[in-house]
Amino acid sequence: MSGLSRRGENLVAGAAVVVLTVLSLLAVGLLGTPAGPGPGGGPGGRPAAGCTVPALTGTQINVTLTNMGGPVMRPRNGMMGGAMRLRADRGTVTHGTVSFLVTNAGNISHEMVILPLPDNQVPGTRPVGPDGTIDESGSLGEVSASCSEGSGDGILPGTSGWVTLTLPPGRYELACNLPGHYEAGMYTQLTVT
């Protein structure tokens, strides 16, 4: 078997690069970028799981809900799902129209409620009732519908939901209030100036 000339080796290598580039572009086009949730909620900035998100008004906050495998809490609630997190892509916004695009990157249902946070209260310290939830009195809104706006039965894994509100200046707590989720770490603070 004869070896390829230097020119032949370069042609084969160049062809391989072209083929791999085309395959990579096809994979990104079909599967999305591996960068994780972007401005649109899903991989590469697209809404998760084919959700069609309308044009959102005002300042947009992208929120990601996650959980890792394993036991969540004390055995009393019997839940599985692991440590949980609610992450917003910004912690401060200007008062006025604010849209929340909430993407569930976990493997169980989640939601997000927006609650006023008194000056003397720290996020994550609300009393939890025997049912594993916090009191939602005074809530300004929630995102708990898959591929839809506002309230529903929970944001399913791999989908997004959204809500647009007018927020006055103040401190707010964003929280998942499904049983056991708040205790497992699903809360963050938002400051509106």
mmCIF file of C-alpha atoms in Angstrom:
data_model
loop_
_atom_site.group_PDB
_atom_site.id
_atom_site.type_symbol
_atom_site.label_atom_id
_atom_site.label_comp_id
_atom_site.label_asym_id
_atom_site.label_seq_id
_atom_site.Cartn_x
_atom_site.Cartn_y
_atom_site.Cartn_z
ATOM 1 C CA MET A 1 0.000 0.000 0.000
ATOM 2 C CA SER A 2 1.491 3.253 -1.069
ATOM 3 C CA GLY A 3 1.379 6.327 1.148
ATOM 4 C CA LEU A 4 -0.408 9.516 0.194
ATOM 5 C CA SER A 5 1.619 12.446 -0.990
ATOM 6 C CA ARG A 6 1.771 15.533 1.195
ATOM 7 C CA ARG A 7 -0.772 17.205 -1.137
ATOM 8 C CA GLY A 8 -3.101 14.180 -0.896
ATOM 9 C CA GLU A 9 -2.868 14.201 2.898
ATOM 10 C CA ASN A 10 -3.783 17.897 2.948
ATOM 11 C CA LEU A 11 -6.775 17.298 0.660
ATOM 12 C CA VAL A 12 -8.060 14.452 2.849
ATOM 13 C CA ALA A 13 -7.591 16.545 5.996
ATOM 14 C CA GLY A 14 -9.357 19.529 4.388
ATOM 15 C CA ALA A 15 -12.268 17.359 3.271
ATOM 16 C CA ALA A 16 -12.564 15.906 6.787
ATOM 17 C CA VAL A 17 -12.694 19.415 8.277
ATOM 18 C CA VAL A 18 -15.431 20.441 5.830
ATOM 19 C CA VAL A 19 -17.480 17.294 6.556
ATOM 20 C CA LEU A 20 -17.139 17.715 10.337
ATOM 21 C CA THR A 21 -18.075 21.406 10.118
ATOM 22 C CA VAL A 22 -21.205 20.622 8.086
ATOM 23 C CA LEU A 23 -22.190 17.861 10.530
ATOM 24 C CA SER A 24 -21.631 20.199 13.508
ATOM 25 C CA LEU A 25 -23.786 22.902 11.944
ATOM 26 C CA LEU A 26 -26.536 20.374 11.267
ATOM 27 C CA ALA A 27 -26.382 19.110 14.854
ATOM 28 C CA VAL A 28 -26.562 22.654 16.275
ATOM 29 C CA GLY A 29 -29.478 23.435 13.971
ATOM 30 C CA LEU A 30 -31.374 20.335 15.053
ATOM 31 C CA LEU A 31 -30.428 20.161 18.731
ATOM 32 C CA GLY A 32 -29.568 23.745 19.657
ATOM 33 C CA THR A 33 -26.348 25.059 21.101
ATOM 34 C CA PRO A 34 -24.855 23.437 24.196
ATOM 35 C CA ALA A 35 -24.633 26.783 25.994
ATOM 36 C CA GLY A 36 -27.730 26.176 28.090
ATOM 37 C CA PRO A 37 -30.636 28.539 28.639
ATOM 38 C CA GLY A 38 -30.203 31.818 26.840
ATOM 39 C CA PRO A 39 -32.400 34.865 26.464
ATOM 40 C CA GLY A 40 -35.288 32.849 25.053
ATOM 41 C CA GLY A 41 -35.255 30.289 27.849
ATOM 42 C CA GLY A 42 -34.158 27.106 26.084
ATOM 43 C CA PRO A 43 -30.844 26.044 24.576
ATOM 44 C CA GLY A 44 -29.380 28.695 22.306
ATOM 45 C CA GLY A 45 -31.944 31.280 23.385
ATOM 46 C CA ARG A 46 -34.963 29.402 22.033
ATOM 47 C CA PRO A 47 -37.935 28.689 24.286
ATOM 48 C CA ALA A 48 -37.730 25.230 25.838
ATOM 49 C CA ALA A 49 -39.464 22.228 24.237
ATOM 50 C CA GLY A 50 -40.902 24.128 21.319
ATOM 51 C CA CYS A 51 -42.863 26.621 23.421
ATOM 52 C CA THR A 52 -43.749 29.671 21.384
ATOM 53 C CA VAL A 53 -43.132 32.662 23.607
ATOM 54 C CA PRO A 54 -44.763 35.906 22.479
ATOM 55 C CA ALA A 55 -42.776 39.133 22.413
ATOM 56 C CA LEU A 56 -42.469 40.075 26.062
ATOM 57 C CA THR A 57 -42.646 43.743 27.059
ATOM 58 C CA GLY A 58 -40.581 45.766 29.496
ATOM 59 C CA THR A 59 -37.447 44.478 31.163
ATOM 60 C CA GLN A 60 -37.099 40.714 30.714
ATOM 61 C CA ILE A 61 -35.811 38.506 33.511
ATOM 62 C CA ASN A 62 -34.871 34.946 32.557
ATOM 63 C CA VAL A 63 -35.401 32.520 35.430
ATOM 64 C CA THR A 64 -34.141 28.923 35.428
ATOM 65 C CA LEU A 65 -35.619 26.265 37.721
ATOM 66 C CA THR A 66 -33.482 23.187 38.395
ATOM 67 C CA ASN A 67 -33.261 20.138 40.592
ATOM 68 C CA MET A 68 -30.712 17.344 40.937
ATOM 69 C CA GLY A 69 -31.479 13.684 41.583
ATOM 70 C CA GLY A 70 -31.673 12.295 45.093
ATOM 71 C CA PRO A 71 -33.726 12.974 48.204
ATOM 72 C CA VAL A 72 -34.887 16.549 48.579
ATOM 73 C CA MET A 73 -35.769 17.017 52.183
ATOM 74 C CA ARG A 74 -36.484 15.345 55.410
ATOM 75 C CA PRO A 75 -38.344 12.061 55.035
ATOM 76 C CA ARG A 76 -41.604 13.694 56.245
ATOM 77 C CA ASN A 77 -42.602 14.881 52.795
ATOM 78 C CA GLY A 78 -41.355 11.791 50.951
ATOM 79 C CA MET A 79 -40.323 13.846 47.894
ATOM 80 C CA MET A 80 -37.590 12.920 45.484
ATOM 81 C CA GLY A 81 -35.783 15.365 43.235
ATOM 82 C CA GLY A 82 -32.604 16.507 44.984
ATOM 83 C CA ALA A 83 -31.237 19.937 45.769
ATOM 84 C CA MET A 84 -33.258 22.601 43.985
ATOM 85 C CA ARG A 85 -32.443 26.062 42.692
ATOM 86 C CA LEU A 86 -34.262 29.067 41.263
ATOM 87 C CA ARG A 87 -31.837 31.362 39.425
ATOM 88 C CA ALA A 88 -32.596 34.744 37.818
ATOM 89 C CA ASP A 89 -30.229 36.261 35.258
ATOM 90 C CA ARG A 90 -30.360 39.594 37.111
ATOM 91 C CA GLY A 91 -30.967 40.645 40.689
ATOM 92 C CA THR A 92 -31.923 44.281 40.127
ATOM 93 C CA VAL A 93 -34.256 45.970 37.632
ATOM 94 C CA THR A 94 -35.841 49.392 37.236
ATOM 95 C CA HIS A 95 -39.480 49.770 38.316
ATOM 96 C CA GLY A 96 -42.194 49.496 35.693
ATOM 97 C CA THR A 97 -43.080 46.726 33.263
ATOM 98 C CA VAL A 98 -41.157 43.522 33.977
ATOM 99 C CA SER A 99 -41.565 40.223 32.122
ATOM 100 C CA PHE A 100 -40.449 36.933 33.627
ATOM 101 C CA LEU A 101 -39.546 34.067 31.277
ATOM 102 C CA VAL A 102 -39.288 30.975 33.484
ATOM 103 C CA THR A 103 -37.703 27.770 32.138
ATOM 104 C CA ASN A 104 -37.823 24.438 33.937
ATOM 105 C CA ALA A 105 -34.435 22.787 33.373
ATOM 106 C CA GLY A 106 -35.171 20.133 36.012
ATOM 107 C CA ASN A 107 -36.848 16.739 35.765
ATOM 108 C CA ILE A 108 -39.951 17.446 37.895
ATOM 109 C CA SER A 109 -42.612 20.208 37.735
ATOM 110 C CA HIS A 110 -41.879 23.636 39.237
ATOM 111 C CA GLU A 111 -43.455 27.103 39.425
ATOM 112 C CA MET A 112 -42.492 30.652 40.381
ATOM 113 C CA VAL A 113 -44.417 33.144 42.527
ATOM 114 C CA ILE A 114 -43.472 36.807 43.054
ATOM 115 C CA LEU A 115 -43.881 37.922 46.680
ATOM 116 C CA PRO A 116 -43.091 41.266 48.358
ATOM 117 C CA LEU A 117 -40.104 40.918 50.712
ATOM 118 C CA PRO A 118 -40.251 43.100 53.844
ATOM 119 C CA ASP A 119 -37.112 45.101 54.673
ATOM 120 C CA ASN A 120 -36.426 43.007 57.770
ATOM 121 C CA GLN A 121 -36.788 39.623 56.006
ATOM 122 C CA VAL A 122 -34.106 37.525 54.303
ATOM 123 C CA PRO A 123 -35.008 35.367 51.268
ATOM 124 C CA GLY A 124 -35.594 31.731 52.189
ATOM 125 C CA THR A 125 -36.807 32.410 55.729
ATOM 126 C CA ARG A 126 -40.588 32.387 55.298
ATOM 127 C CA PRO A 127 -42.430 29.966 57.589
ATOM 128 C CA VAL A 128 -43.244 26.668 55.890
ATOM 129 C CA GLY A 129 -46.569 25.047 56.700
ATOM 130 C CA PRO A 130 -47.243 21.357 57.381
ATOM 131 C CA ASP A 131 -48.077 20.918 53.684
ATOM 132 C CA GLY A 132 -44.536 22.014 52.740
ATOM 133 C CA THR A 133 -45.613 25.365 51.223
ATOM 134 C CA ILE A 134 -45.327 29.023 52.233
ATOM 135 C CA ASP A 135 -48.152 31.552 52.531
ATOM 136 C CA GLU A 136 -48.703 33.223 49.135
ATOM 137 C CA SER A 137 -50.801 36.080 50.528
ATOM 138 C CA GLY A 138 -49.836 39.296 48.791
ATOM 139 C CA SER A 139 -48.414 37.516 45.727
ATOM 140 C CA LEU A 140 -48.097 39.857 42.758
ATOM 141 C CA GLY A 141 -48.263 37.041 40.232
ATOM 142 C CA GLU A 142 -47.066 33.592 39.326
ATOM 143 C CA VAL A 143 -45.761 31.491 36.477
ATOM 144 C CA SER A 144 -47.051 27.944 36.743
ATOM 145 C CA ALA A 145 -48.309 27.081 33.258
ATOM 146 C CA SER A 146 -46.311 25.182 30.636
ATOM 147 C CA CYS A 147 -45.898 27.066 27.347
ATOM 148 C CA SER A 148 -48.389 29.677 28.530
ATOM 149 C CA GLU A 149 -48.765 32.827 30.594
ATOM 150 C CA GLY A 150 -49.631 32.964 34.277
ATOM 151 C CA SER A 151 -51.193 30.278 36.458
ATOM 152 C CA GLY A 152 -51.536 26.580 35.724
ATOM 153 C CA ASP A 153 -50.697 23.155 37.091
ATOM 154 C CA GLY A 154 -46.907 23.598 37.107
ATOM 155 C CA ILE A 155 -44.207 24.158 34.514
ATOM 156 C CA LEU A 156 -43.352 20.734 33.129
ATOM 157 C CA PRO A 157 -39.704 19.691 32.690
ATOM 158 C CA GLY A 158 -38.175 21.141 29.538
ATOM 159 C CA THR A 159 -40.843 23.820 29.073
ATOM 160 C CA SER A 160 -41.212 27.526 29.798
ATOM 161 C CA GLY A 161 -43.909 29.835 31.130
ATOM 162 C CA TRP A 162 -44.092 33.611 31.476
ATOM 163 C CA VAL A 163 -45.851 36.571 33.059
ATOM 164 C CA THR A 164 -45.645 40.358 32.635
ATOM 165 C CA LEU A 165 -46.246 42.616 35.649
ATOM 166 C CA THR A 166 -45.902 46.257 36.651
ATOM 167 C CA LEU A 167 -43.584 46.286 39.663
ATOM 168 C CA PRO A 168 -43.122 49.289 41.959
ATOM 169 C CA PRO A 169 -39.764 49.854 43.691
ATOM 170 C CA GLY A 170 -39.108 47.378 46.492
ATOM 171 C CA ARG A 171 -37.660 44.003 47.398
ATOM 172 C CA TYR A 172 -39.282 40.815 46.127
ATOM 173 C CA GLU A 173 -38.778 37.115 46.637
ATOM 174 C CA LEU A 174 -39.105 34.801 43.651
ATOM 175 C CA ALA A 175 -39.975 31.317 44.910
ATOM 176 C CA CYS A 176 -41.200 27.909 43.848
ATOM 177 C CA ASN A 177 -44.074 27.054 46.171
ATOM 178 C CA LEU A 178 -44.756 23.439 45.266
ATOM 179 C CA PRO A 179 -44.599 21.267 48.416
ATOM 180 C CA GLY A 180 -41.041 21.034 49.736
ATOM 181 C CA HIS A 181 -39.456 23.103 46.953
ATOM 182 C CA TYR A 182 -39.003 26.335 48.952
ATOM 183 C CA GLU A 183 -37.311 24.429 51.779
ATOM 184 C CA ALA A 184 -35.073 22.736 49.202
ATOM 185 C CA GLY A 185 -33.642 26.085 48.064
ATOM 186 C CA MET A 186 -35.955 27.398 45.343
ATOM 187 C CA TYR A 187 -35.942 31.135 46.070
ATOM 188 C CA THR A 188 -34.000 34.269 45.205
ATOM 189 C CA GLN A 189 -34.270 38.011 45.783
ATOM 190 C CA LEU A 190 -35.180 40.636 43.185
ATOM 191 C CA THR A 191 -34.660 44.335 43.916
ATOM 192 C CA VAL A 192 -36.713 46.837 41.938
ATOM 193 C CA THR A 193 -35.310 50.391 41.991
#
